[in-house]
């Protein structure tokens, strides 16, 4: 299996990775769904919509501040590092649903953050956007314009950043191999990316210990964790 995928990577002109929460699980960042997933403890609709935010901004901010402090001490794992290393040999683009910045910290340079970033904040009213440098003394933090700041992430019912989404669709539609890592593929429109790749005749590979909604559409599947599978794949690719 690893040999076949390594061959496909060798032959490919463009490789695209689509990643989700599962790739950061071995960095100590919980996934959303599944047995230890965040949505088991919290109600998504109470935390990840603009309505929930306006209803209880302090609660939503506390949740994001807790997650941000966890993410800031987390380190990229062997899965993130293997993807970054592959860039030394091939054209590699990473389309990630994650907001944790770990692909960039691992060294990947072509990263498209489909659902935004926990490292930046934006104003609910004006165009202000900035990196978070320290924890906020009061929650919710307030913009210079007087309105509330919010995490720069994409909540349910919100459009993805259009420039990022268009670029991601273009990469998906023009790749030869797409490796889908650590995502349940239940959230749209990110779950369309493998469909675009397939339409272009790309080989679809899944790296996930569990089956997903689109497992049947994959050409090859590795039922293993990202931090185990991806370094193995890289080692075989480099042989
Ligand atoms: C491992 C592993 C290991 C574990 N190694 N693998 C009905 C009502 C309302 C909306 C909708 C609806 N039906 C459809 C919608 C649309 C909605 C949607 O898709 N909802 C579904 C839940 C049904 N989508 C949207 O609303 C999107 N926007 C949109 O459609 O806009 C349209 C629009 C256009 C124009 C104007 C206005 C609107 C936006 C979606 C935003 C998603 N946001 C979140 C929160 C981001 C911020 C934050 O982090 O707090 O994004 S939700 C959450 O899910 C997060 C993730 O990025 C996303 C995907 O989750 P992911 O990454 O797949 O994680 P899991 O936990 O699901 O899966 C982990 C996987 O890893 C599992 O398979 C494990 O097996 C595996 N794994 N360990 C490898 N070690
Ligand atoms: Zn403002």
Tab-separated table of C-alpha atoms and ligand atoms in Angstrom:
chain	number	residue	atom	x	y	z
A	1	UNK	CA	0.000	0.000	0.000
A	2	UNK	CA	2.679	2.523	1.060
A	3	UNK	CA	4.751	1.539	-2.025
A	4	UNK	CA	1.848	2.187	-4.370
A	5	UNK	CA	1.121	5.571	-2.812
A	6	UNK	CA	4.824	6.524	-2.843
A	7	UNK	CA	4.892	5.713	-6.584
A	8	UNK	CA	1.861	7.920	-7.158
A	9	UNK	CA	3.604	10.739	-5.269
A	10	UNK	CA	6.709	10.309	-7.448
A	11	UNK	CA	4.644	10.505	-10.619
A	12	UNK	CA	2.608	13.499	-9.446
A	13	UNK	CA	3.310	17.023	-10.609
A	14	UNK	CA	1.095	18.525	-7.950
A	15	UNK	CA	0.185	17.007	-4.586
A	16	UNK	CA	-2.576	18.444	-2.424
A	17	UNK	CA	-3.207	17.566	1.203
A	18	UNK	CA	-6.645	18.225	2.692
A	19	UNK	CA	-6.341	18.142	6.452
A	20	UNK	CA	-8.657	18.248	9.431
A	21	UNK	CA	-8.578	18.064	13.201
A	22	UNK	CA	-7.257	14.474	13.186
A	23	UNK	CA	-3.814	15.547	11.980
A	24	UNK	CA	-3.357	17.665	15.104
A	25	UNK	CA	-4.779	15.063	17.495
A	26	UNK	CA	-1.324	13.658	18.207
A	27	UNK	CA	-0.167	17.184	19.036
A	28	UNK	CA	-2.656	17.121	21.916
A	29	UNK	CA	-5.403	19.133	20.212
A	30	UNK	CA	-8.806	17.439	20.488
A	31	UNK	CA	-10.871	16.708	17.374
A	32	UNK	CA	-14.506	17.818	17.118
A	33	UNK	CA	-16.388	14.607	16.543
A	34	UNK	CA	-15.553	11.109	17.715
A	35	UNK	CA	-15.039	9.675	21.165
A	36	UNK	CA	-12.860	12.417	22.696
A	37	UNK	CA	-14.180	15.110	20.364
A	38	UNK	CA	-14.960	18.648	21.509
A	39	UNK	CA	-18.567	18.415	20.371
A	40	UNK	CA	-19.096	15.575	22.882
A	41	UNK	CA	-18.458	18.055	25.687
A	42	UNK	CA	-19.862	21.217	24.108
A	43	UNK	CA	-22.859	22.032	21.945
A	44	UNK	CA	-21.496	23.245	18.609
A	45	UNK	CA	-24.473	25.422	17.957
A	46	UNK	CA	-23.922	27.174	21.311
A	47	UNK	CA	-20.297	27.998	20.488
A	48	UNK	CA	-19.660	27.990	16.755
A	49	UNK	CA	-22.285	30.303	15.293
A	50	UNK	CA	-22.558	34.092	15.210
A	51	UNK	CA	-25.913	33.831	16.981
A	52	UNK	CA	-24.276	31.943	19.855
A	53	UNK	CA	-21.540	34.566	19.981
A	54	UNK	CA	-23.992	37.469	20.283
A	55	UNK	CA	-26.002	35.539	22.860
A	56	UNK	CA	-23.014	34.867	25.110
A	57	UNK	CA	-19.781	36.443	23.817
A	58	UNK	CA	-17.917	35.841	27.090
A	59	UNK	CA	-18.626	32.092	27.028
A	60	UNK	CA	-17.567	31.765	23.394
A	61	UNK	CA	-14.446	33.826	24.006
A	62	UNK	CA	-13.516	31.742	27.079
A	63	UNK	CA	-13.787	28.583	24.964
A	64	UNK	CA	-11.513	30.042	22.268
A	65	UNK	CA	-9.022	31.423	24.810
A	66	UNK	CA	-8.755	27.991	26.441
A	67	UNK	CA	-8.215	26.340	23.061
A	68	UNK	CA	-5.757	29.043	21.955
A	69	UNK	CA	-3.566	28.562	25.036
A	70	UNK	CA	-3.557	24.792	24.389
A	71	UNK	CA	-2.659	25.355	20.724
A	72	UNK	CA	0.153	27.813	21.536
A	73	UNK	CA	1.967	25.212	23.659
A	74	UNK	CA	1.291	22.383	21.185
A	75	UNK	CA	3.979	21.381	18.711
A	76	UNK	CA	3.664	20.168	15.135
A	77	UNK	CA	3.826	16.365	15.120
A	78	UNK	CA	5.539	13.932	12.759
A	79	UNK	CA	2.537	14.101	10.413
A	80	UNK	CA	2.770	17.889	9.937
A	81	UNK	CA	6.555	17.620	9.598
A	82	UNK	CA	6.372	14.892	6.922
A	83	UNK	CA	4.067	17.058	4.790
A	84	UNK	CA	6.432	20.022	5.158
A	85	UNK	CA	9.430	17.832	4.258
A	86	UNK	CA	7.725	16.591	1.077
A	87	UNK	CA	7.762	20.195	-0.178
A	88	UNK	CA	11.551	19.820	-0.658
A	89	UNK	CA	10.867	17.314	-3.455
A	90	UNK	CA	7.451	18.122	-4.864
A	91	UNK	CA	4.872	20.863	-5.414
A	92	UNK	CA	2.734	20.508	-2.287
A	93	UNK	CA	-0.299	22.551	-1.255
A	94	UNK	CA	-2.089	22.126	2.060
A	95	UNK	CA	-5.800	22.921	2.250
A	96	UNK	CA	-6.558	22.819	5.951
A	97	UNK	CA	-9.765	23.134	7.948
A	98	UNK	CA	-7.630	23.617	11.056
A	99	UNK	CA	-7.220	26.971	12.733
A	100	UNK	CA	-4.143	25.980	14.765
A	101	UNK	CA	-1.310	27.142	12.484
A	102	UNK	CA	0.633	23.898	13.015
A	103	UNK	CA	1.261	23.274	9.291
A	104	UNK	CA	2.977	26.650	9.002
A	105	UNK	CA	4.948	26.035	12.194
A	106	UNK	CA	6.060	22.676	10.734
A	107	UNK	CA	7.458	24.555	7.714
A	108	UNK	CA	4.773	24.153	5.034
A	109	UNK	CA	4.727	27.315	2.927
A	110	UNK	CA	1.601	26.790	0.781
A	111	UNK	CA	-1.142	26.591	3.392
A	112	UNK	CA	-4.754	27.632	2.773
A	113	UNK	CA	-6.692	28.112	6.014
A	114	UNK	CA	-10.270	27.381	4.983
A	115	UNK	CA	-11.802	28.042	8.420
A	116	UNK	CA	-9.576	30.946	9.467
A	117	UNK	CA	-7.096	31.113	12.304
A	118	UNK	CA	-7.229	31.178	16.079
A	119	UNK	CA	-4.104	33.317	16.059
A	120	UNK	CA	-5.925	36.358	14.682
A	121	UNK	CA	-8.930	38.384	15.769
A	122	UNK	CA	-11.243	40.559	13.729
A	123	UNK	CA	-13.848	43.184	14.462
A	124	UNK	CA	-17.532	42.287	14.274
A	125	UNK	CA	-18.170	45.677	12.646
A	126	UNK	CA	-15.165	47.390	11.018
A	127	UNK	CA	-12.238	46.047	8.917
A	128	UNK	CA	-9.841	45.709	11.865
A	129	UNK	CA	-7.894	42.449	11.987
A	130	UNK	CA	-4.773	41.662	14.017
A	131	UNK	CA	-2.646	38.900	15.501
A	132	UNK	CA	-3.347	38.049	19.127
A	133	UNK	CA	-0.198	38.872	21.077
A	134	UNK	CA	-1.262	38.199	24.660
A	135	UNK	CA	-4.307	37.076	26.550
A	136	UNK	CA	-7.022	39.694	26.872
A	137	UNK	CA	-7.573	41.269	30.312
A	138	UNK	CA	-11.339	41.398	29.698
A	139	UNK	CA	-13.586	39.187	27.613
A	140	UNK	CA	-14.972	39.945	25.114
A	141	UNK	CA	-12.178	42.262	23.873
A	142	UNK	CA	-13.380	45.511	22.321
A	143	UNK	CA	-12.191	47.097	19.073
A	144	UNK	CA	-11.033	50.724	18.843
A	145	UNK	CA	-14.344	51.376	17.041
A	146	UNK	CA	-16.229	50.327	20.198
A	147	UNK	CA	-17.669	47.057	18.874
A	148	UNK	CA	-16.689	43.536	19.931
A	149	UNK	CA	-13.709	41.674	18.528
A	150	UNK	CA	-14.234	38.022	17.625
A	151	UNK	CA	-11.983	35.076	16.793
A	152	UNK	CA	-11.009	35.139	13.098
A	153	UNK	CA	-12.574	31.739	12.418
A	154	UNK	CA	-15.432	30.545	10.229
A	155	UNK	CA	-18.546	29.533	12.119
A	156	UNK	CA	-21.513	27.510	10.830
A	157	UNK	CA	-23.577	29.478	8.341
A	158	UNK	CA	-20.690	31.823	7.491
A	159	UNK	CA	-18.964	31.873	4.109
A	160	UNK	CA	-15.355	30.753	3.874
A	161	UNK	CA	-12.861	33.555	3.053
A	162	UNK	CA	-13.572	33.784	-0.662
A	163	UNK	CA	-9.997	34.285	-1.887
A	164	UNK	CA	-8.830	31.263	0.124
A	165	UNK	CA	-11.742	29.121	-1.023
A	166	UNK	CA	-11.251	29.964	-4.694
A	167	UNK	CA	-7.545	29.211	-4.486
A	168	UNK	CA	-8.291	25.928	-2.681
A	169	UNK	CA	-10.816	24.876	-5.341
A	170	UNK	CA	-8.227	25.647	-8.012
A	171	UNK	CA	-5.557	23.570	-6.286
A	172	UNK	CA	-7.967	20.669	-5.759
A	173	UNK	CA	-9.092	20.767	-9.379
A	174	UNK	CA	-5.560	20.679	-10.723
A	175	UNK	CA	-3.750	18.164	-8.525
A	176	UNK	CA	-2.646	14.660	-9.499
A	177	UNK	CA	-2.752	13.214	-5.991
A	178	UNK	CA	-4.909	14.369	-3.092
A	179	UNK	CA	-4.156	13.012	0.380
A	180	UNK	CA	-7.059	13.535	2.788
A	181	UNK	CA	-5.809	13.388	6.371
A	182	UNK	CA	-7.712	13.374	9.655
A	183	UNK	CA	-11.061	14.780	8.610
A	184	UNK	CA	-14.532	13.292	8.931
A	185	UNK	CA	-15.519	15.176	5.727
A	186	UNK	CA	-18.898	16.013	7.211
A	187	UNK	CA	-18.508	19.777	6.907
A	188	UNK	CA	-19.204	21.517	3.632
A	189	UNK	CA	-17.945	23.108	1.479
A	190	UNK	CA	-14.499	21.697	2.458
A	191	UNK	CA	-15.802	18.180	1.803
A	192	UNK	CA	-16.232	19.071	-1.875
A	193	UNK	CA	-12.482	19.355	-2.388
A	194	UNK	CA	-11.968	15.588	-2.904
A	195	UNK	CA	-14.867	15.662	-5.386
A	196	UNK	CA	-13.099	18.371	-7.422
A	197	UNK	CA	-9.868	16.369	-7.347
A	198	UNK	CA	-11.641	13.215	-8.483
A	199	UNK	CA	-13.282	15.126	-11.344
A	200	UNK	CA	-9.774	16.025	-12.497
A	201	UNK	CA	-8.748	12.357	-12.433
A	202	UNK	CA	-6.558	12.683	-9.330
A	203	UNK	CA	-5.703	9.700	-7.160
A	204	UNK	CA	-7.466	10.049	-3.805
A	205	UNK	CA	-5.719	8.752	-0.704
A	206	UNK	CA	-7.180	8.768	2.796
A	207	UNK	CA	-5.172	8.697	6.019
A	208	UNK	CA	-7.534	8.130	8.921
A	209	UNK	CA	-7.798	5.412	11.577
A	210	UNK	CA	-11.569	5.392	10.997
A	211	UNK	CA	-13.723	5.147	7.894
A	212	UNK	CA	-15.356	8.391	6.757
A	213	UNK	CA	-18.339	9.378	4.641
A	214	UNK	CA	-16.109	9.357	1.568
A	215	UNK	CA	-13.961	6.296	2.251
A	216	UNK	CA	-15.736	4.389	-0.530
A	217	UNK	CA	-14.635	7.062	-3.039
A	218	UNK	CA	-10.967	6.820	-2.100
A	219	UNK	CA	-8.522	4.998	-4.374
A	220	UNK	CA	-6.246	4.042	-1.490
A	221	UNK	CA	-6.716	4.214	2.275
A	222	UNK	CA	-4.290	3.989	5.154
A	223	UNK	CA	-6.173	3.131	8.352
A	224	UNK	CA	-3.641	4.578	10.736
A	225	UNK	CA	-2.892	7.783	12.586
A	226	UNK	CA	-1.331	10.708	10.728
A	227	UNK	CA	1.807	10.885	12.877
A	228	UNK	CA	2.500	7.204	12.153
A	229	UNK	CA	1.397	6.950	8.518
A	230	UNK	CA	2.837	10.136	6.997
A	231	UNK	CA	6.481	9.717	8.143
A	232	UNK	CA	6.336	6.077	6.940
A	233	UNK	CA	5.050	7.223	3.591
A	234	UNK	CA	7.780	9.874	3.359
A	235	UNK	CA	10.481	7.316	4.240
A	236	UNK	CA	9.279	4.973	1.473
A	237	UNK	CA	9.011	7.909	-0.960
A	238	UNK	CA	12.652	8.822	-0.214
A	239	UNK	CA	14.044	5.276	-0.633
B	1	LIG	C1	-7.440	11.068	12.982
B	1	LIG	C2	-6.657	10.973	14.118
B	1	LIG	C3	-5.261	10.846	13.938
B	1	LIG	C4	-8.714	11.204	14.738
B	1	LIG	N1	-4.746	10.814	12.710
B	1	LIG	N2	-6.924	11.015	11.783
B	1	LIG	C5	-27.665	22.626	8.243
B	1	LIG	C6	-27.760	23.725	9.071
B	1	LIG	C7	-26.764	24.738	9.051
B	1	LIG	C8	-25.672	24.651	8.187
B	1	LIG	C9	-25.606	23.521	7.364
B	1	LIG	C10	-26.587	22.535	7.378
B	1	LIG	N3	-26.248	21.580	6.477
B	1	LIG	C11	-25.072	21.939	5.892
B	1	LIG	C12	-24.669	23.109	6.411
B	1	LIG	C13	-23.424	23.842	6.051
B	1	LIG	C14	-22.402	23.732	7.165
B	1	LIG	C15	-22.096	22.250	7.406
B	1	LIG	O1	-21.353	21.638	6.665
B	1	LIG	N4	-22.641	21.659	8.458
B	1	LIG	C16	-22.474	20.225	8.700
B	1	LIG	C17	-22.078	20.004	10.146
B	1	LIG	C18	-23.766	19.546	8.331
B	1	LIG	N5	-21.243	24.460	6.733
B	1	LIG	C19	-21.109	25.752	6.952
B	1	LIG	O2	-21.943	26.378	7.601
B	1	LIG	C20	-19.918	26.424	6.321
B	1	LIG	N6	-20.302	27.604	5.646
B	1	LIG	C21	-21.165	27.571	4.623
B	1	LIG	O3	-21.653	26.563	4.186
B	1	LIG	O4	-21.461	28.820	4.143
B	1	LIG	C22	-22.444	28.953	3.128
B	1	LIG	C23	-22.655	30.443	2.931
B	1	LIG	C24	-22.395	30.980	1.690
B	1	LIG	C25	-22.606	32.349	1.488
B	1	LIG	C26	-23.054	33.150	2.540
B	1	LIG	C27	-23.302	32.594	3.780
B	1	LIG	C28	-23.101	31.225	3.976
B	1	LIG	C29	-18.909	26.851	7.388
B	1	LIG	C30	-18.365	25.684	8.127
B	1	LIG	C31	-17.494	26.183	9.289
B	1	LIG	C32	-17.010	25.049	10.167
B	1	LIG	N7	-16.449	25.596	11.348
B	1	LIG	C33	-15.803	24.705	12.306
B	1	LIG	C34	-15.386	25.558	13.514
B	1	LIG	C35	-14.163	26.413	13.102
B	1	LIG	C36	-13.589	27.191	14.227
B	1	LIG	C37	-13.141	26.340	15.400
B	1	LIG	O5	-12.255	25.487	15.282
B	1	LIG	O6	-13.688	26.570	16.457
B	1	LIG	O7	-14.687	24.073	11.700
B	1	LIG	S1	-16.830	23.330	12.795
B	1	LIG	C38	-15.520	22.158	12.885
B	1	LIG	O8	-15.703	21.133	11.875
B	1	LIG	C39	-14.244	22.922	12.466
B	1	LIG	C40	-13.545	21.922	11.586
B	1	LIG	O9	-12.629	22.596	10.744
B	1	LIG	C41	-14.680	21.278	10.865
B	1	LIG	C42	-14.341	19.913	10.276
B	1	LIG	O10	-14.030	18.988	11.254
B	1	LIG	P1	-12.873	17.922	11.002
B	1	LIG	O11	-11.581	18.617	10.861
B	1	LIG	O12	-13.268	17.011	9.918
B	1	LIG	O13	-12.833	17.183	12.431
B	1	LIG	P2	-13.710	15.950	12.955
B	1	LIG	O14	-13.597	15.948	14.434
B	1	LIG	O15	-15.069	15.947	12.383
B	1	LIG	O16	-12.982	14.653	12.369
B	1	LIG	C43	-11.687	14.273	12.796
B	1	LIG	C44	-11.262	13.070	11.996
B	1	LIG	O17	-9.918	12.758	12.350
B	1	LIG	C45	-12.098	11.806	12.246
B	1	LIG	O18	-12.435	11.213	11.003
B	1	LIG	C46	-11.133	10.885	13.007
B	1	LIG	O19	-11.320	9.513	12.720
B	1	LIG	C47	-9.793	11.364	12.530
B	1	LIG	N8	-8.651	11.178	13.449
B	1	LIG	N9	-7.387	11.020	15.260
B	1	LIG	C48	-5.543	10.865	11.688
B	1	LIG	N10	-4.369	10.743	15.046
B	2	LIG	ZN1	-13.907	47.692	14.859
